[in-house]
Amino acid sequence: MKKFTDHIYYMENNPVTDQPYVYLIHGSKFNLQIDAGNSPENYYKFLLEVKDLGLKEPKLLAITHWHWDHTFGMVACNVPMIASVKTNTYLKKVKDWKWTEEAMQQRLKTGEDIQFCYDCMHKQYSDIGMIQVREADITFDSEIVFDLGDIHVKGIHIDTPHTRDAVLYYVEEEKVVIAADAEYEDYYDNNSQYDPARLVFFIQFLEELDFEYYLRGHDDFKLTKVEILNKLKAAM
């Protein structure tokens, strides 16, 4: 686990299995975890790295969006988990999926799932039958605020280019937004393309938000405000 600021830490990603960055927000009252990772194995790895740094385990876990690499570690979590209402709707659906080779192949045919995720799941799980999906314990519609003591985190539900259920976590005092995969194309519902209207909306949202750094789920873990806006505008 690496330290970004006095309040923000992150566990490294793993592109081979599509394990994303997982974040810890450290407050004087308690700590908040952002995303659960792609498996119980990586969820426990995160907790071990928190312990190795001498920090307290998180008291809450908040989810950025429903995709498997950010949520399949939830089944191992023993603290309250928070997600948007829309994210939980997706999780309820995925919870009913069967984890057999036949069922996974069928979801590829119907477009419910995509080849990249299929491949990465098989790399992460030696037995795909071990996959379990869990819903969040607490849901919210538009915004939620966490008072960690000396730091405040606002969860903002927003329609992003990547997915319709995204939640950005804005660490107010640090002027940092943890956006996970929000900037990427829509791999499920828009043929891995950007929807022009959603892209413009997201650019306008970020332009109005007072932040200095944008933290991601994959690739380099951070971009400045100028860098992320330039990246998105280049995709228009």
Short mmCIF file of N, CA and C in Angstrom, two decimals, residues 115-216:
data_model
loop_
_atom_site.label_atom_id
_atom_site.label_comp_id
_atom_site.label_asym_id
_atom_site.label_seq_id
_atom_site.Cartn_x
_atom_site.Cartn_y
_atom_site.Cartn_z
N GLN A 115 -16.03 -10.26 -23.14
CA GLN A 115 -14.91 -11.20 -23.22
C GLN A 115 -13.76 -10.83 -22.28
N PHE A 116 -13.46 -9.55 -22.20
CA PHE A 116 -12.34 -9.12 -21.35
C PHE A 116 -12.57 -9.54 -19.90
N CYS A 117 -13.78 -9.33 -19.39
CA CYS A 117 -14.09 -9.70 -18.01
C CYS A 117 -14.08 -11.22 -17.85
N TYR A 118 -14.61 -11.93 -18.82
CA TYR A 118 -14.56 -13.40 -18.80
C TYR A 118 -13.13 -13.89 -18.66
N ASP A 119 -12.24 -13.35 -19.47
CA ASP A 119 -10.84 -13.78 -19.44
C ASP A 119 -10.18 -13.46 -18.10
N CYS A 120 -10.42 -12.26 -17.58
CA CYS A 120 -9.79 -11.85 -16.32
C CYS A 120 -10.33 -12.63 -15.14
N MET A 121 -11.62 -12.95 -15.15
CA MET A 121 -12.18 -13.76 -14.07
C MET A 121 -11.50 -15.12 -14.00
N HIS A 122 -11.24 -15.70 -15.16
CA HIS A 122 -10.58 -17.00 -15.18
C HIS A 122 -9.13 -16.92 -14.72
N LYS A 123 -8.51 -15.77 -14.87
CA LYS A 123 -7.15 -15.59 -14.36
C LYS A 123 -7.15 -15.39 -12.84
N GLN A 124 -8.18 -14.69 -12.34
CA GLN A 124 -8.24 -14.40 -10.91
C GLN A 124 -8.72 -15.61 -10.10
N TYR A 125 -9.68 -16.36 -10.66
CA TYR A 125 -10.29 -17.47 -9.93
C TYR A 125 -9.85 -18.80 -10.53
N SER A 126 -9.19 -19.64 -9.73
CA SER A 126 -8.83 -20.98 -10.20
C SER A 126 -10.07 -21.84 -10.40
N ASP A 127 -11.14 -21.52 -9.67
CA ASP A 127 -12.42 -22.21 -9.80
C ASP A 127 -13.51 -21.14 -9.87
N ILE A 128 -14.09 -20.93 -11.04
CA ILE A 128 -15.08 -19.87 -11.19
C ILE A 128 -16.34 -20.15 -10.36
N GLY A 129 -16.53 -21.39 -9.97
CA GLY A 129 -17.65 -21.73 -9.12
C GLY A 129 -17.57 -21.13 -7.73
N MET A 130 -16.40 -20.59 -7.38
CA MET A 130 -16.21 -19.95 -6.08
C MET A 130 -16.77 -18.52 -6.06
N ILE A 131 -17.09 -17.97 -7.22
CA ILE A 131 -17.55 -16.58 -7.29
C ILE A 131 -18.89 -16.44 -6.57
N GLN A 132 -18.96 -15.42 -5.72
CA GLN A 132 -20.21 -15.06 -5.06
C GLN A 132 -20.38 -13.54 -5.15
N VAL A 133 -21.62 -13.10 -5.27
CA VAL A 133 -21.91 -11.67 -5.39
C VAL A 133 -22.83 -11.26 -4.24
N ARG A 134 -22.54 -10.12 -3.68
CA ARG A 134 -23.30 -9.63 -2.53
C ARG A 134 -23.77 -8.21 -2.79
N GLU A 135 -24.93 -7.88 -2.24
CA GLU A 135 -25.46 -6.53 -2.34
C GLU A 135 -24.89 -5.65 -1.22
N ALA A 136 -25.05 -4.35 -1.38
CA ALA A 136 -24.64 -3.41 -0.33
C ALA A 136 -25.65 -3.44 0.82
N ASP A 137 -25.21 -2.97 1.98
CA ASP A 137 -26.07 -2.90 3.15
C ASP A 137 -26.85 -1.58 3.20
N ILE A 138 -26.25 -0.53 2.70
CA ILE A 138 -26.83 0.82 2.76
C ILE A 138 -26.80 1.41 1.36
N THR A 139 -27.90 2.03 0.94
CA THR A 139 -27.94 2.66 -0.38
C THR A 139 -28.36 4.12 -0.27
N PHE A 140 -28.01 4.88 -1.30
CA PHE A 140 -28.39 6.29 -1.35
C PHE A 140 -28.70 6.65 -2.80
N ASP A 141 -29.45 7.75 -2.97
CA ASP A 141 -29.89 8.13 -4.31
C ASP A 141 -28.93 9.06 -5.04
N SER A 142 -28.60 10.19 -4.45
CA SER A 142 -27.83 11.19 -5.18
C SER A 142 -26.49 11.52 -4.52
N GLU A 143 -26.52 11.83 -3.22
CA GLU A 143 -25.28 12.17 -2.52
C GLU A 143 -25.27 11.58 -1.12
N ILE A 144 -24.07 11.37 -0.61
CA ILE A 144 -23.88 10.93 0.76
C ILE A 144 -22.58 11.55 1.26
N VAL A 145 -22.54 11.92 2.53
CA VAL A 145 -21.34 12.55 3.10
C VAL A 145 -20.85 11.72 4.28
N PHE A 146 -19.55 11.46 4.29
CA PHE A 146 -18.90 10.75 5.38
C PHE A 146 -18.04 11.74 6.16
N ASP A 147 -18.30 11.86 7.45
CA ASP A 147 -17.49 12.71 8.33
C ASP A 147 -16.50 11.80 9.04
N LEU A 148 -15.27 11.79 8.58
CA LEU A 148 -14.24 10.92 9.16
C LEU A 148 -13.49 11.59 10.30
N GLY A 149 -13.94 12.77 10.71
CA GLY A 149 -13.30 13.52 11.79
C GLY A 149 -12.64 14.76 11.26
N ASP A 150 -11.43 14.62 10.79
CA ASP A 150 -10.70 15.76 10.25
C ASP A 150 -10.75 15.80 8.72
N ILE A 151 -11.55 14.94 8.14
CA ILE A 151 -11.66 14.88 6.68
C ILE A 151 -13.09 14.48 6.33
N HIS A 152 -13.60 15.04 5.24
CA HIS A 152 -14.97 14.75 4.80
C HIS A 152 -14.93 14.22 3.38
N VAL A 153 -15.74 13.21 3.14
CA VAL A 153 -15.81 12.58 1.82
C VAL A 153 -17.26 12.62 1.36
N LYS A 154 -17.49 13.17 0.18
CA LYS A 154 -18.83 13.24 -0.40
C LYS A 154 -18.93 12.26 -1.56
N GLY A 155 -19.88 11.34 -1.47
CA GLY A 155 -20.17 10.45 -2.57
C GLY A 155 -21.22 11.08 -3.47
N ILE A 156 -20.92 11.19 -4.76
CA ILE A 156 -21.81 11.84 -5.72
C ILE A 156 -22.19 10.85 -6.81
N HIS A 157 -23.47 10.48 -6.87
CA HIS A 157 -23.94 9.58 -7.91
C HIS A 157 -24.10 10.37 -9.20
N ILE A 158 -23.48 9.88 -10.29
CA ILE A 158 -23.47 10.64 -11.53
C ILE A 158 -23.44 9.69 -12.72
N ASP A 159 -24.07 10.09 -13.80
CA ASP A 159 -24.06 9.35 -15.05
C ASP A 159 -22.75 9.67 -15.77
N THR A 160 -21.86 8.68 -15.89
CA THR A 160 -20.54 8.92 -16.47
C THR A 160 -20.42 8.22 -17.83
N PRO A 161 -19.36 8.50 -18.57
CA PRO A 161 -19.16 7.80 -19.85
C PRO A 161 -19.06 6.28 -19.69
N HIS A 162 -18.53 5.82 -18.56
CA HIS A 162 -18.24 4.40 -18.38
C HIS A 162 -19.46 3.59 -17.95
N THR A 163 -20.25 4.15 -17.03
CA THR A 163 -21.40 3.42 -16.51
C THR A 163 -22.41 4.38 -15.92
N ARG A 164 -23.67 3.93 -15.90
CA ARG A 164 -24.76 4.82 -15.49
C ARG A 164 -24.90 4.92 -13.97
N ASP A 165 -24.23 4.06 -13.23
CA ASP A 165 -24.42 4.01 -11.78
C ASP A 165 -23.23 4.55 -11.00
N ALA A 166 -22.31 5.25 -11.64
CA ALA A 166 -21.05 5.64 -11.01
C ALA A 166 -21.25 6.55 -9.80
N VAL A 167 -20.39 6.37 -8.81
CA VAL A 167 -20.29 7.27 -7.68
C VAL A 167 -18.85 7.77 -7.60
N LEU A 168 -18.69 9.09 -7.62
CA LEU A 168 -17.39 9.70 -7.42
C LEU A 168 -17.28 10.10 -5.95
N TYR A 169 -16.13 9.82 -5.33
CA TYR A 169 -15.93 10.16 -3.93
C TYR A 169 -14.96 11.34 -3.84
N TYR A 170 -15.51 12.46 -3.42
CA TYR A 170 -14.78 13.73 -3.39
C TYR A 170 -14.26 13.97 -1.97
N VAL A 171 -12.94 13.96 -1.84
CA VAL A 171 -12.30 14.20 -0.55
C VAL A 171 -12.09 15.71 -0.44
N GLU A 172 -12.99 16.36 0.27
CA GLU A 172 -13.12 17.81 0.19
C GLU A 172 -11.86 18.57 0.60
N GLU A 173 -11.32 18.28 1.77
CA GLU A 173 -10.17 19.04 2.26
C GLU A 173 -8.92 18.82 1.42
N GLU A 174 -8.83 17.68 0.76
CA GLU A 174 -7.66 17.37 -0.07
C GLU A 174 -7.84 17.82 -1.52
N LYS A 175 -9.06 18.18 -1.88
CA LYS A 175 -9.38 18.53 -3.28
C LYS A 175 -8.98 17.40 -4.24
N VAL A 176 -9.40 16.20 -3.83
CA VAL A 176 -9.13 14.99 -4.61
C VAL A 176 -10.45 14.30 -4.90
N VAL A 177 -10.62 13.82 -6.12
CA VAL A 177 -11.81 13.04 -6.47
C VAL A 177 -11.37 11.63 -6.85
N ILE A 178 -11.95 10.64 -6.17
CA ILE A 178 -11.69 9.24 -6.50
C ILE A 178 -12.80 8.81 -7.45
N ALA A 179 -12.42 8.64 -8.71
CA ALA A 179 -13.41 8.43 -9.77
C ALA A 179 -13.42 7.01 -10.31
N ALA A 180 -12.45 6.19 -9.92
CA ALA A 180 -12.35 4.81 -10.41
C ALA A 180 -12.34 4.80 -11.94
N ASP A 181 -13.36 4.20 -12.57
CA ASP A 181 -13.34 3.99 -14.03
C ASP A 181 -14.19 4.98 -14.80
N ALA A 182 -14.65 6.04 -14.16
CA ALA A 182 -15.65 6.92 -14.74
C ALA A 182 -15.27 7.49 -16.11
N GLU A 183 -14.00 7.66 -16.37
CA GLU A 183 -13.56 8.32 -17.61
C GLU A 183 -13.58 7.41 -18.83
N TYR A 184 -13.65 6.08 -18.62
CA TYR A 184 -13.49 5.15 -19.72
C TYR A 184 -14.76 5.00 -20.55
N GLU A 185 -14.62 4.39 -21.71
CA GLU A 185 -15.76 4.14 -22.58
C GLU A 185 -16.73 3.16 -21.92
N ASP A 186 -17.93 3.05 -22.47
CA ASP A 186 -18.95 2.15 -21.95
C ASP A 186 -18.82 0.81 -22.66
N TYR A 187 -18.23 -0.17 -21.97
CA TYR A 187 -17.95 -1.47 -22.58
C TYR A 187 -19.18 -2.37 -22.64
N TYR A 188 -20.17 -2.09 -21.82
CA TYR A 188 -21.34 -2.97 -21.75
C TYR A 188 -22.50 -2.47 -22.61
N ASP A 189 -22.82 -1.20 -22.51
CA ASP A 189 -24.07 -0.70 -23.10
C ASP A 189 -23.88 0.19 -24.33
N ASN A 190 -22.63 0.44 -24.73
CA ASN A 190 -22.44 1.33 -25.88
C ASN A 190 -21.30 0.86 -26.78
N ASN A 191 -21.15 -0.46 -26.89
CA ASN A 191 -20.17 -1.05 -27.82
C ASN A 191 -18.76 -0.52 -27.63
N SER A 192 -18.37 -0.33 -26.37
CA SER A 192 -17.02 0.13 -26.02
C SER A 192 -16.71 1.51 -26.61
N GLN A 193 -17.76 2.31 -26.77
CA GLN A 193 -17.61 3.65 -27.32
C GLN A 193 -18.04 4.69 -26.28
N TYR A 194 -17.66 5.92 -26.53
CA TYR A 194 -18.17 7.03 -25.73
C TYR A 194 -19.53 7.46 -26.27
N ASP A 195 -20.46 7.69 -25.37
CA ASP A 195 -21.71 8.35 -25.74
C ASP A 195 -21.45 9.85 -25.70
N PRO A 196 -21.61 10.57 -26.82
CA PRO A 196 -21.22 11.98 -26.86
C PRO A 196 -21.90 12.84 -25.79
N ALA A 197 -23.18 12.62 -25.54
CA ALA A 197 -23.90 13.44 -24.56
C ALA A 197 -23.38 13.19 -23.15
N ARG A 198 -23.15 11.93 -22.83
CA ARG A 198 -22.63 11.61 -21.49
C ARG A 198 -21.21 12.12 -21.31
N LEU A 199 -20.43 12.09 -22.37
CA LEU A 199 -19.06 12.60 -22.30
C LEU A 199 -19.06 14.10 -22.04
N VAL A 200 -19.88 14.84 -22.75
CA VAL A 200 -19.97 16.29 -22.56
C VAL A 200 -20.44 16.61 -21.14
N PHE A 201 -21.44 15.88 -20.68
CA PHE A 201 -21.97 16.09 -19.32
C PHE A 201 -20.88 15.88 -18.28
N PHE A 202 -20.09 14.83 -18.45
CA PHE A 202 -19.04 14.51 -17.48
C PHE A 202 -17.95 15.58 -17.49
N ILE A 203 -17.58 16.05 -18.67
CA ILE A 203 -16.58 17.12 -18.77
C ILE A 203 -17.08 18.37 -18.04
N GLN A 204 -18.31 18.73 -18.27
CA GLN A 204 -18.88 19.91 -17.60
C GLN A 204 -18.91 19.73 -16.09
N PHE A 205 -19.26 18.54 -15.63
CA PHE A 205 -19.27 18.27 -14.20
C PHE A 205 -17.88 18.45 -13.59
N LEU A 206 -16.86 17.89 -14.23
CA LEU A 206 -15.51 18.00 -13.70
C LEU A 206 -15.00 19.43 -13.76
N GLU A 207 -15.37 20.16 -14.79
CA GLU A 207 -14.93 21.56 -14.89
C GLU A 207 -15.45 22.37 -13.70
N GLU A 208 -16.64 22.05 -13.23
CA GLU A 208 -17.25 22.81 -12.15
C GLU A 208 -16.82 22.34 -10.76
N LEU A 209 -16.25 21.13 -10.68
CA LEU A 209 -15.85 20.58 -9.39
C LEU A 209 -14.47 21.11 -9.01
N ASP A 210 -14.31 21.55 -7.77
CA ASP A 210 -13.06 22.12 -7.29
C ASP A 210 -12.14 21.02 -6.80
N PHE A 211 -11.31 20.49 -7.70
CA PHE A 211 -10.36 19.44 -7.33
C PHE A 211 -9.03 19.66 -8.03
N GLU A 212 -7.99 19.05 -7.46
CA GLU A 212 -6.65 19.14 -8.04
C GLU A 212 -6.21 17.82 -8.67
N TYR A 213 -6.62 16.70 -8.03
CA TYR A 213 -6.21 15.39 -8.53
C TYR A 213 -7.41 14.47 -8.72
N TYR A 214 -7.31 13.66 -9.75
CA TYR A 214 -8.34 12.71 -10.16
C TYR A 214 -7.71 11.32 -10.04
N LEU A 215 -8.24 10.49 -9.14
CA LEU A 215 -7.67 9.16 -8.89
C LEU A 215 -8.50 8.10 -9.60
N ARG A 216 -7.80 7.15 -10.21
CA ARG A 216 -8.42 6.24 -11.16
C ARG A 216 -8.47 4.80 -10.64
#
